Short mmCIF file of N, CA, C and O in Angstrom, two decimals:
data_model
loop_
_atom_site.label_atom_id
_atom_site.label_comp_id
_atom_site.label_asym_id
_atom_site.label_seq_id
_atom_site.Cartn_x
_atom_site.Cartn_y
_atom_site.Cartn_z
N UNK A 708 15.58 -12.98 -33.99
CA UNK A 708 14.66 -12.69 -35.09
C UNK A 708 15.32 -13.08 -36.41
O UNK A 708 16.51 -12.87 -36.61
N UNK A 709 14.54 -13.67 -37.30
CA UNK A 709 15.03 -14.07 -38.62
C UNK A 709 14.05 -13.58 -39.67
O UNK A 709 12.84 -13.76 -39.53
N UNK A 710 14.56 -12.95 -40.69
CA UNK A 710 13.74 -12.52 -41.83
C UNK A 710 14.11 -13.39 -43.02
O UNK A 710 15.29 -13.65 -43.27
N UNK A 711 13.09 -13.81 -43.78
CA UNK A 711 13.29 -14.74 -44.88
C UNK A 711 12.70 -14.18 -46.17
O UNK A 711 11.56 -13.70 -46.17
N UNK A 712 13.46 -14.29 -47.26
CA UNK A 712 12.99 -13.83 -48.57
C UNK A 712 13.27 -14.91 -49.59
O UNK A 712 14.43 -15.27 -49.83
N UNK A 713 12.19 -15.42 -50.21
CA UNK A 713 12.33 -16.47 -51.21
C UNK A 713 12.48 -15.86 -52.61
O UNK A 713 11.97 -14.76 -52.88
N UNK A 714 13.11 -16.63 -53.48
CA UNK A 714 13.22 -16.25 -54.88
C UNK A 714 13.40 -17.52 -55.71
O UNK A 714 13.69 -18.59 -55.15
N UNK A 715 13.22 -17.38 -57.03
CA UNK A 715 13.49 -18.50 -57.92
C UNK A 715 12.26 -19.19 -58.47
O UNK A 715 12.38 -20.11 -59.29
N UNK A 716 11.08 -18.78 -58.03
CA UNK A 716 9.88 -19.39 -58.56
C UNK A 716 9.64 -18.95 -60.00
O UNK A 716 10.32 -18.09 -60.54
N UNK A 717 8.65 -19.59 -60.62
CA UNK A 717 8.32 -19.22 -62.00
C UNK A 717 7.47 -20.29 -62.65
O UNK A 717 6.93 -21.17 -61.99
N UNK A 718 7.39 -20.17 -63.97
CA UNK A 718 6.61 -21.10 -64.78
C UNK A 718 7.57 -22.05 -65.49
O UNK A 718 8.54 -21.61 -66.11
N UNK A 719 7.29 -23.33 -65.41
CA UNK A 719 8.14 -24.33 -66.04
C UNK A 719 7.27 -25.44 -66.59
O UNK A 719 6.17 -25.68 -66.08
N UNK A 720 7.75 -26.11 -67.62
CA UNK A 720 7.00 -27.23 -68.19
C UNK A 720 7.24 -28.51 -67.39
O UNK A 720 8.24 -28.64 -66.67
N UNK A 721 6.33 -29.44 -67.54
CA UNK A 721 6.48 -30.75 -66.90
C UNK A 721 7.83 -31.35 -67.27
O UNK A 721 8.22 -31.33 -68.43
N UNK A 722 8.51 -31.85 -66.24
CA UNK A 722 9.83 -32.43 -66.44
C UNK A 722 10.97 -31.45 -66.27
O UNK A 722 12.14 -31.84 -66.23
N UNK A 723 10.65 -30.18 -66.14
CA UNK A 723 11.67 -29.16 -65.98
C UNK A 723 12.18 -29.04 -64.56
O UNK A 723 11.78 -29.79 -63.67
N UNK A 724 13.07 -28.08 -64.37
CA UNK A 724 13.71 -27.87 -63.07
C UNK A 724 13.66 -26.41 -62.66
O UNK A 724 13.63 -25.52 -63.52
N UNK A 725 13.67 -26.19 -61.38
CA UNK A 725 13.79 -24.86 -60.80
C UNK A 725 14.62 -24.99 -59.52
O UNK A 725 14.60 -26.03 -58.86
N UNK A 726 15.30 -23.91 -59.18
CA UNK A 726 15.98 -23.86 -57.89
C UNK A 726 15.47 -22.67 -57.11
O UNK A 726 15.60 -21.53 -57.56
N UNK A 727 14.89 -22.94 -55.98
CA UNK A 727 14.43 -21.88 -55.10
C UNK A 727 15.53 -21.52 -54.11
O UNK A 727 16.28 -22.38 -53.66
N UNK A 728 15.59 -20.25 -53.79
CA UNK A 728 16.54 -19.77 -52.79
C UNK A 728 15.80 -19.04 -51.70
O UNK A 728 14.76 -18.41 -51.94
N UNK A 729 16.33 -19.11 -50.52
CA UNK A 729 15.75 -18.40 -49.38
C UNK A 729 16.89 -17.70 -48.66
O UNK A 729 17.74 -18.34 -48.05
N UNK A 730 16.89 -16.39 -48.76
CA UNK A 730 17.92 -15.59 -48.10
C UNK A 730 17.43 -15.18 -46.72
O UNK A 730 16.33 -14.64 -46.58
N UNK A 731 18.24 -15.45 -45.74
CA UNK A 731 17.87 -15.16 -44.36
C UNK A 731 18.73 -14.06 -43.79
O UNK A 731 19.93 -13.96 -44.08
N UNK A 732 18.14 -13.24 -42.98
CA UNK A 732 18.89 -12.23 -42.24
C UNK A 732 18.57 -12.43 -40.76
O UNK A 732 17.51 -12.90 -40.40
N UNK A 733 19.51 -12.06 -39.93
CA UNK A 733 19.32 -12.30 -38.51
C UNK A 733 20.41 -13.23 -38.00
O UNK A 733 20.77 -14.20 -38.65
N UNK A 734 20.89 -12.95 -36.85
CA UNK A 734 22.07 -13.65 -36.35
C UNK A 734 21.81 -15.09 -35.94
O UNK A 734 22.75 -15.85 -35.75
N UNK A 735 20.56 -15.48 -35.82
CA UNK A 735 20.29 -16.84 -35.35
C UNK A 735 20.09 -17.84 -36.48
O UNK A 735 19.77 -18.98 -36.23
N UNK A 736 20.30 -17.41 -37.75
CA UNK A 736 20.01 -18.31 -38.87
C UNK A 736 20.72 -19.63 -38.75
O UNK A 736 20.15 -20.69 -38.98
N UNK A 737 22.02 -19.59 -38.40
CA UNK A 737 22.77 -20.84 -38.43
C UNK A 737 22.32 -21.79 -37.33
O UNK A 737 22.68 -22.96 -37.33
N UNK A 738 21.51 -21.32 -36.39
CA UNK A 738 20.99 -22.21 -35.35
C UNK A 738 19.55 -22.63 -35.63
O UNK A 738 18.88 -23.16 -34.75
N UNK A 739 19.08 -22.35 -36.82
CA UNK A 739 17.71 -22.68 -37.18
C UNK A 739 17.65 -23.88 -38.10
O UNK A 739 18.43 -23.98 -39.05
N UNK A 740 16.72 -24.77 -37.82
CA UNK A 740 16.35 -25.75 -38.81
C UNK A 740 15.50 -25.06 -39.85
O UNK A 740 14.63 -24.25 -39.52
N UNK A 741 15.75 -25.35 -41.11
CA UNK A 741 15.06 -24.68 -42.20
C UNK A 741 14.15 -25.64 -42.94
O UNK A 741 14.49 -26.82 -43.14
N UNK A 742 13.01 -25.13 -43.36
CA UNK A 742 12.08 -25.96 -44.09
C UNK A 742 11.51 -25.25 -45.30
O UNK A 742 11.45 -24.02 -45.34
N UNK A 743 11.15 -26.03 -46.28
CA UNK A 743 10.39 -25.54 -47.43
C UNK A 743 9.00 -26.17 -47.37
O UNK A 743 8.86 -27.39 -47.30
N UNK A 744 8.00 -25.32 -47.41
CA UNK A 744 6.60 -25.74 -47.42
C UNK A 744 5.99 -25.33 -48.75
O UNK A 744 6.52 -24.48 -49.46
N UNK A 745 4.83 -25.90 -49.05
CA UNK A 745 4.09 -25.45 -50.21
C UNK A 745 2.59 -25.55 -49.92
O UNK A 745 2.16 -26.34 -49.09
N UNK A 746 1.87 -24.69 -50.63
CA UNK A 746 0.41 -24.71 -50.52
C UNK A 746 -0.16 -24.57 -51.91
O UNK A 746 -0.03 -23.50 -52.54
N UNK A 747 -0.77 -25.65 -52.38
CA UNK A 747 -1.39 -25.64 -53.70
C UNK A 747 -2.82 -25.14 -53.61
O UNK A 747 -3.38 -25.00 -52.52
N UNK A 748 -3.43 -24.86 -54.77
CA UNK A 748 -4.81 -24.38 -54.79
C UNK A 748 -5.76 -25.34 -54.08
O UNK A 748 -5.81 -26.53 -54.42
N UNK A 749 -6.47 -24.85 -53.08
CA UNK A 749 -7.43 -25.67 -52.37
C UNK A 749 -6.84 -26.71 -51.46
O UNK A 749 -7.54 -27.62 -51.00
N UNK A 750 -5.53 -26.62 -51.21
CA UNK A 750 -4.86 -27.62 -50.38
C UNK A 750 -4.30 -26.98 -49.12
O UNK A 750 -4.11 -25.77 -49.04
N UNK A 751 -4.02 -27.82 -48.14
CA UNK A 751 -3.38 -27.33 -46.93
C UNK A 751 -1.88 -27.16 -47.16
O UNK A 751 -1.30 -27.79 -48.04
N UNK A 752 -1.28 -26.31 -46.35
CA UNK A 752 0.16 -26.13 -46.42
C UNK A 752 0.84 -27.41 -45.94
O UNK A 752 0.46 -27.97 -44.92
N UNK A 753 1.84 -27.86 -46.69
CA UNK A 753 2.52 -29.09 -46.34
C UNK A 753 4.04 -28.90 -46.37
O UNK A 753 4.56 -28.11 -47.16
N UNK A 754 4.70 -29.63 -45.52
CA UNK A 754 6.17 -29.61 -45.50
C UNK A 754 6.69 -30.44 -46.66
O UNK A 754 6.33 -31.60 -46.82
N UNK A 755 7.56 -29.84 -47.45
CA UNK A 755 8.15 -30.51 -48.59
C UNK A 755 9.52 -31.08 -48.23
O UNK A 755 9.82 -32.23 -48.53
N UNK A 756 10.32 -30.26 -47.56
CA UNK A 756 11.67 -30.69 -47.20
C UNK A 756 12.17 -29.85 -46.03
O UNK A 756 11.73 -28.71 -45.86
N UNK A 757 13.06 -30.43 -45.25
CA UNK A 757 13.64 -29.71 -44.12
C UNK A 757 15.08 -30.15 -43.93
O UNK A 757 15.47 -31.26 -44.32
N UNK A 758 15.88 -29.24 -43.34
CA UNK A 758 17.28 -29.55 -43.06
C UNK A 758 17.64 -28.99 -41.70
O UNK A 758 17.36 -27.82 -41.42
N UNK A 759 18.21 -29.80 -40.85
CA UNK A 759 18.56 -29.36 -39.51
C UNK A 759 19.84 -28.52 -39.54
O UNK A 759 20.62 -28.60 -40.48
N UNK A 760 20.05 -27.72 -38.52
CA UNK A 760 21.27 -26.92 -38.49
C UNK A 760 22.40 -27.66 -37.82
O UNK A 760 23.56 -27.42 -38.11
N UNK A 761 22.06 -28.57 -36.91
CA UNK A 761 23.10 -29.20 -36.10
C UNK A 761 23.94 -30.19 -36.89
O UNK A 761 25.16 -30.26 -36.72
N UNK A 762 23.31 -30.98 -37.75
CA UNK A 762 24.05 -32.01 -38.47
C UNK A 762 23.60 -32.15 -39.92
O UNK A 762 23.95 -33.11 -40.59
N UNK A 763 22.81 -31.15 -40.38
CA UNK A 763 22.31 -31.14 -41.76
C UNK A 763 21.56 -32.40 -42.15
O UNK A 763 21.60 -32.83 -43.31
N UNK A 764 20.90 -33.01 -41.18
CA UNK A 764 20.00 -34.11 -41.54
C UNK A 764 18.86 -33.54 -42.35
O UNK A 764 18.48 -32.39 -42.18
N UNK A 765 18.28 -34.36 -43.23
CA UNK A 765 17.22 -33.88 -44.10
C UNK A 765 15.97 -34.74 -43.99
O UNK A 765 16.02 -35.91 -43.59
N UNK A 766 14.87 -34.11 -44.34
CA UNK A 766 13.57 -34.78 -44.42
C UNK A 766 12.95 -34.40 -45.76
O UNK A 766 13.07 -33.25 -46.19
N UNK A 767 12.28 -35.36 -46.39
CA UNK A 767 11.54 -35.09 -47.62
C UNK A 767 10.16 -35.74 -47.54
O UNK A 767 10.02 -36.87 -47.07
N UNK A 768 9.18 -35.03 -48.05
CA UNK A 768 7.86 -35.63 -48.21
C UNK A 768 7.97 -36.73 -49.26
O UNK A 768 8.78 -36.64 -50.20
N UNK A 769 7.15 -37.76 -49.11
CA UNK A 769 7.20 -38.89 -50.04
C UNK A 769 6.98 -38.43 -51.49
O UNK A 769 7.57 -38.99 -52.41
N UNK A 770 6.17 -37.41 -51.65
CA UNK A 770 5.81 -36.97 -53.00
C UNK A 770 6.97 -36.34 -53.75
O UNK A 770 6.90 -36.17 -54.98
N UNK A 771 8.04 -35.96 -53.04
CA UNK A 771 9.15 -35.28 -53.71
C UNK A 771 10.47 -36.03 -53.59
O UNK A 771 11.49 -35.60 -54.16
N UNK A 772 10.49 -37.14 -52.86
CA UNK A 772 11.72 -37.90 -52.69
C UNK A 772 12.30 -38.31 -54.03
O UNK A 772 11.58 -38.78 -54.91
N UNK A 773 13.59 -38.10 -54.18
CA UNK A 773 14.27 -38.44 -55.42
C UNK A 773 14.20 -37.36 -56.47
O UNK A 773 14.88 -37.45 -57.49
N UNK A 774 13.38 -36.34 -56.24
CA UNK A 774 13.25 -35.25 -57.23
C UNK A 774 13.73 -33.92 -56.68
O UNK A 774 14.27 -33.11 -57.41
N UNK A 775 13.51 -33.68 -55.38
CA UNK A 775 13.88 -32.42 -54.75
C UNK A 775 15.07 -32.63 -53.83
O UNK A 775 15.23 -33.69 -53.21
N UNK A 776 15.90 -31.60 -53.72
CA UNK A 776 17.04 -31.63 -52.81
C UNK A 776 17.12 -30.31 -52.05
O UNK A 776 17.14 -29.24 -52.66
N UNK A 777 17.16 -30.41 -50.74
CA UNK A 777 17.33 -29.21 -49.90
C UNK A 777 18.78 -29.13 -49.46
O UNK A 777 19.43 -30.15 -49.18
N UNK A 778 19.30 -27.91 -49.42
CA UNK A 778 20.67 -27.70 -48.97
C UNK A 778 20.76 -26.32 -48.33
O UNK A 778 19.87 -25.49 -48.50
N UNK A 779 21.83 -26.11 -47.60
CA UNK A 779 22.01 -24.81 -46.95
C UNK A 779 23.47 -24.39 -47.02
O UNK A 779 24.37 -25.23 -47.00
N UNK A 780 23.66 -23.09 -47.09
CA UNK A 780 24.99 -22.51 -47.07
C UNK A 780 24.99 -21.49 -45.94
O UNK A 780 24.52 -20.37 -46.10
N UNK A 781 25.51 -21.91 -44.80
CA UNK A 781 25.46 -21.03 -43.63
C UNK A 781 26.33 -19.78 -43.81
O UNK A 781 26.04 -18.73 -43.24
N UNK A 782 27.36 -19.88 -44.62
CA UNK A 782 28.21 -18.72 -44.85
C UNK A 782 27.46 -17.63 -45.62
O UNK A 782 27.74 -16.44 -45.47
N UNK A 783 26.50 -18.06 -46.44
CA UNK A 783 25.70 -17.11 -47.22
C UNK A 783 24.31 -16.89 -46.62
O UNK A 783 23.49 -16.19 -47.22
N UNK A 784 24.04 -17.51 -45.49
CA UNK A 784 22.71 -17.40 -44.87
C UNK A 784 21.60 -17.74 -45.85
O UNK A 784 20.58 -17.03 -45.94
N UNK A 785 21.79 -18.80 -46.59
CA UNK A 785 20.85 -19.15 -47.64
C UNK A 785 20.54 -20.64 -47.62
O UNK A 785 21.42 -21.46 -47.37
N UNK A 786 19.27 -20.96 -47.88
CA UNK A 786 18.85 -22.34 -48.04
C UNK A 786 18.25 -22.47 -49.43
O UNK A 786 17.63 -21.53 -49.95
N UNK A 787 18.47 -23.63 -50.03
CA UNK A 787 18.05 -23.86 -51.40
C UNK A 787 17.11 -25.06 -51.48
O UNK A 787 17.17 -25.97 -50.65
N UNK A 788 16.29 -25.04 -52.52
CA UNK A 788 15.49 -26.21 -52.85
C UNK A 788 15.64 -26.44 -54.35
O UNK A 788 15.09 -25.68 -55.14
N UNK A 789 16.39 -27.46 -54.71
CA UNK A 789 16.53 -27.84 -56.11
C UNK A 789 15.40 -28.79 -56.46
O UNK A 789 15.24 -29.83 -55.82
N UNK A 790 14.62 -28.41 -57.46
CA UNK A 790 13.44 -29.19 -57.84
C UNK A 790 13.61 -29.69 -59.27
O UNK A 790 13.72 -28.88 -60.20
N UNK A 791 13.68 -30.99 -59.43
CA UNK A 791 13.82 -31.60 -60.74
C UNK A 791 12.60 -32.44 -61.08
O UNK A 791 11.80 -32.77 -60.20
N UNK A 792 12.47 -32.78 -62.34
CA UNK A 792 11.36 -33.62 -62.80
C UNK A 792 10.02 -33.11 -62.29
O UNK A 792 9.20 -33.85 -61.76
N UNK A 793 9.81 -31.83 -62.46
CA UNK A 793 8.61 -31.21 -61.92
C UNK A 793 7.35 -31.71 -62.61
O UNK A 793 7.35 -32.04 -63.81
N UNK A 794 6.28 -31.77 -61.82
CA UNK A 794 4.98 -32.25 -62.28
C UNK A 794 3.94 -31.16 -62.04
O UNK A 794 4.12 -30.31 -61.16
N UNK A 795 2.81 -31.21 -62.76
CA UNK A 795 1.74 -30.23 -62.49
C UNK A 795 1.30 -30.23 -61.03
O UNK A 795 0.93 -29.17 -60.50
N UNK A 796 1.34 -31.38 -60.36
CA UNK A 796 0.95 -31.44 -58.95
C UNK A 796 1.90 -30.66 -58.04
O UNK A 796 1.57 -30.42 -56.87
N UNK A 797 3.05 -30.29 -58.54
CA UNK A 797 3.99 -29.48 -57.75
C UNK A 797 3.64 -28.00 -57.77
O UNK A 797 4.25 -27.20 -57.06
N UNK A 798 2.64 -27.63 -58.58
CA UNK A 798 2.21 -26.25 -58.65
C UNK A 798 1.71 -25.78 -57.28
O UNK A 798 0.82 -26.41 -56.69
N UNK A 799 2.29 -24.70 -56.78
CA UNK A 799 1.95 -24.22 -55.44
C UNK A 799 2.73 -22.93 -55.17
O UNK A 799 3.66 -22.58 -55.91
N UNK A 800 2.34 -22.28 -54.09
CA UNK A 800 3.20 -21.24 -53.52
C UNK A 800 4.15 -21.94 -52.55
O UNK A 800 3.71 -22.69 -51.68
N UNK A 801 5.43 -21.68 -52.72
CA UNK A 801 6.45 -22.32 -51.88
C UNK A 801 6.95 -21.30 -50.85
O UNK A 801 7.29 -20.17 -51.20
N UNK A 802 6.98 -21.75 -49.61
CA UNK A 802 7.39 -20.91 -48.50
C UNK A 802 8.63 -21.47 -47.82
O UNK A 802 8.75 -22.68 -47.61
N UNK A 803 9.50 -20.59 -47.46
CA UNK A 803 10.66 -20.91 -46.65
C UNK A 803 10.29 -20.61 -45.19
O UNK A 803 9.59 -19.62 -44.92
N UNK A 804 10.76 -21.45 -44.28
CA UNK A 804 10.46 -21.25 -42.87
C UNK A 804 11.65 -21.66 -42.02
O UNK A 804 12.46 -22.49 -42.43
N UNK A 805 11.72 -21.07 -40.84
CA UNK A 805 12.82 -21.35 -39.92
C UNK A 805 12.28 -21.71 -38.55
O UNK A 805 11.35 -21.07 -38.05
N UNK A 806 12.88 -22.73 -37.96
CA UNK A 806 12.52 -23.15 -36.61
C UNK A 806 13.75 -23.04 -35.72
O UNK A 806 14.81 -23.58 -36.06
N UNK A 807 13.62 -22.36 -34.62
CA UNK A 807 14.75 -22.19 -33.70
C UNK A 807 14.89 -23.46 -32.87
O UNK A 807 14.53 -23.51 -31.70
N UNK A 808 15.44 -24.46 -33.54
CA UNK A 808 15.59 -25.77 -32.93
C UNK A 808 16.74 -26.48 -33.60
O UNK A 808 16.91 -26.37 -34.80
N UNK A 809 17.53 -27.23 -32.82
CA UNK A 809 18.72 -27.87 -33.35
C UNK A 809 18.41 -29.06 -34.24
O UNK A 809 19.04 -29.29 -35.26
N UNK A 810 17.44 -29.85 -33.82
CA UNK A 810 17.15 -31.08 -34.54
C UNK A 810 16.19 -30.86 -35.69
O UNK A 810 15.67 -29.77 -35.90
N UNK A 811 15.94 -31.94 -36.43
CA UNK A 811 15.03 -31.86 -37.57
C UNK A 811 13.61 -31.59 -37.08
O UNK A 811 13.14 -32.23 -36.14
N UNK A 812 12.94 -30.68 -37.72
CA UNK A 812 11.59 -30.29 -37.32
C UNK A 812 10.65 -30.54 -38.48
O UNK A 812 10.87 -30.03 -39.58
N UNK A 813 9.59 -31.29 -38.24
CA UNK A 813 8.64 -31.57 -39.31
C UNK A 813 7.25 -31.02 -39.03
O UNK A 813 6.42 -30.95 -39.93
N UNK A 814 6.98 -30.60 -37.81
CA UNK A 814 5.66 -30.07 -37.47
C UNK A 814 5.57 -28.61 -37.88
O UNK A 814 6.39 -27.78 -37.46
N UNK A 815 4.55 -28.28 -38.66
CA UNK A 815 4.37 -26.91 -39.15
C UNK A 815 4.33 -25.91 -38.00
O UNK A 815 4.90 -24.81 -38.10
N UNK A 816 3.68 -26.29 -36.92
CA UNK A 816 3.46 -25.35 -35.81
C UNK A 816 4.75 -24.99 -35.08
O UNK A 816 4.77 -24.04 -34.30
N UNK A 817 5.82 -25.75 -35.32
CA UNK A 817 7.08 -25.47 -34.62
C UNK A 817 7.98 -24.53 -35.40
O UNK A 817 9.07 -24.21 -34.95
N UNK A 818 7.54 -24.09 -36.56
CA UNK A 818 8.33 -23.13 -37.32
C UNK A 818 7.97 -21.72 -36.87
O UNK A 818 6.80 -21.36 -36.78
N UNK A 819 9.00 -20.95 -36.60
CA UNK A 819 8.83 -19.65 -35.96
C UNK A 819 8.76 -18.49 -36.93
O UNK A 819 8.13 -17.46 -36.63
N UNK A 820 9.44 -18.62 -38.06
CA UNK A 820 9.54 -17.50 -39.01
C UNK A 820 9.20 -18.01 -40.40
O UNK A 820 9.58 -19.13 -40.78
N UNK A 821 8.54 -17.14 -41.18
CA UNK A 821 8.07 -17.52 -42.51
C UNK A 821 8.39 -16.43 -43.51
O UNK A 821 8.33 -15.23 -43.20
N UNK A 822 8.71 -16.85 -44.74
CA UNK A 822 8.83 -15.91 -45.83
C UNK A 822 7.47 -15.63 -46.44
O UNK A 822 6.45 -16.19 -46.02
N UNK A 823 7.47 -14.78 -47.47
CA UNK A 823 6.22 -14.38 -48.12
C UNK A 823 5.77 -15.38 -49.18
O UNK A 823 4.62 -15.34 -49.61
N UNK A 824 6.67 -16.22 -49.61
CA UNK A 824 6.31 -17.23 -50.60
C UNK A 824 6.70 -16.84 -52.01
O UNK A 824 6.80 -15.66 -52.35
N UNK A 825 6.90 -17.87 -52.84
CA UNK A 825 7.18 -17.67 -54.26
C UNK A 825 6.37 -18.70 -55.05
O UNK A 825 6.27 -19.86 -54.66
N UNK A 826 5.77 -18.22 -56.14
CA UNK A 826 4.86 -19.08 -56.92
C UNK A 826 5.66 -19.98 -57.85
O UNK A 826 6.55 -19.52 -58.57
N UNK A 827 5.30 -21.26 -57.84
CA UNK A 827 5.84 -22.22 -58.80
C UNK A 827 4.66 -22.80 -59.57
O UNK A 827 3.72 -23.32 -58.96
N UNK A 828 4.71 -22.69 -60.88
CA UNK A 828 3.65 -23.21 -61.74
C UNK A 828 4.26 -24.17 -62.75
O UNK A 828 5.19 -23.80 -63.47
N UNK A 829 3.73 -25.39 -62.77
CA UNK A 829 4.23 -26.40 -63.70
C UNK A 829 3.13 -26.68 -64.71
O UNK A 829 2.03 -27.13 -64.34
N UNK A 830 3.41 -26.40 -65.96
CA UNK A 830 2.41 -26.61 -67.01
C UNK A 830 2.52 -28.01 -67.59
O UNK A 830 3.61 -28.58 -67.68
N UNK A 831 1.38 -28.54 -67.99
CA UNK A 831 1.37 -29.90 -68.55
C UNK A 831 1.57 -29.90 -70.05
O UNK A 831 1.58 -28.85 -70.68
#
């Protein structure tokens, strides 16, 4: 079992930066691939970035490549999402999720545990 708590959301102007954190509890965290998802108003939930546990391979959605960076600190049971050059289209609730799988996981349905989400609002 893994419990996830996100933090770091807020209101930022276009071009600004935020760093989201996801604190995990549960002994299986280091064996989980971690993902950051987002759901904007009237939109479906989408995978933004993911990082595998086995070799820290990463995945990024095309819309955030070059602007967002996912990382993990297994010693602190924490995964981060550094978001730079934010745009109004990045406005969404951001969710941290964990998949009990060694390799990179991009399918939403394969994520087993979810946090409650943190709101990110980018003003124009």
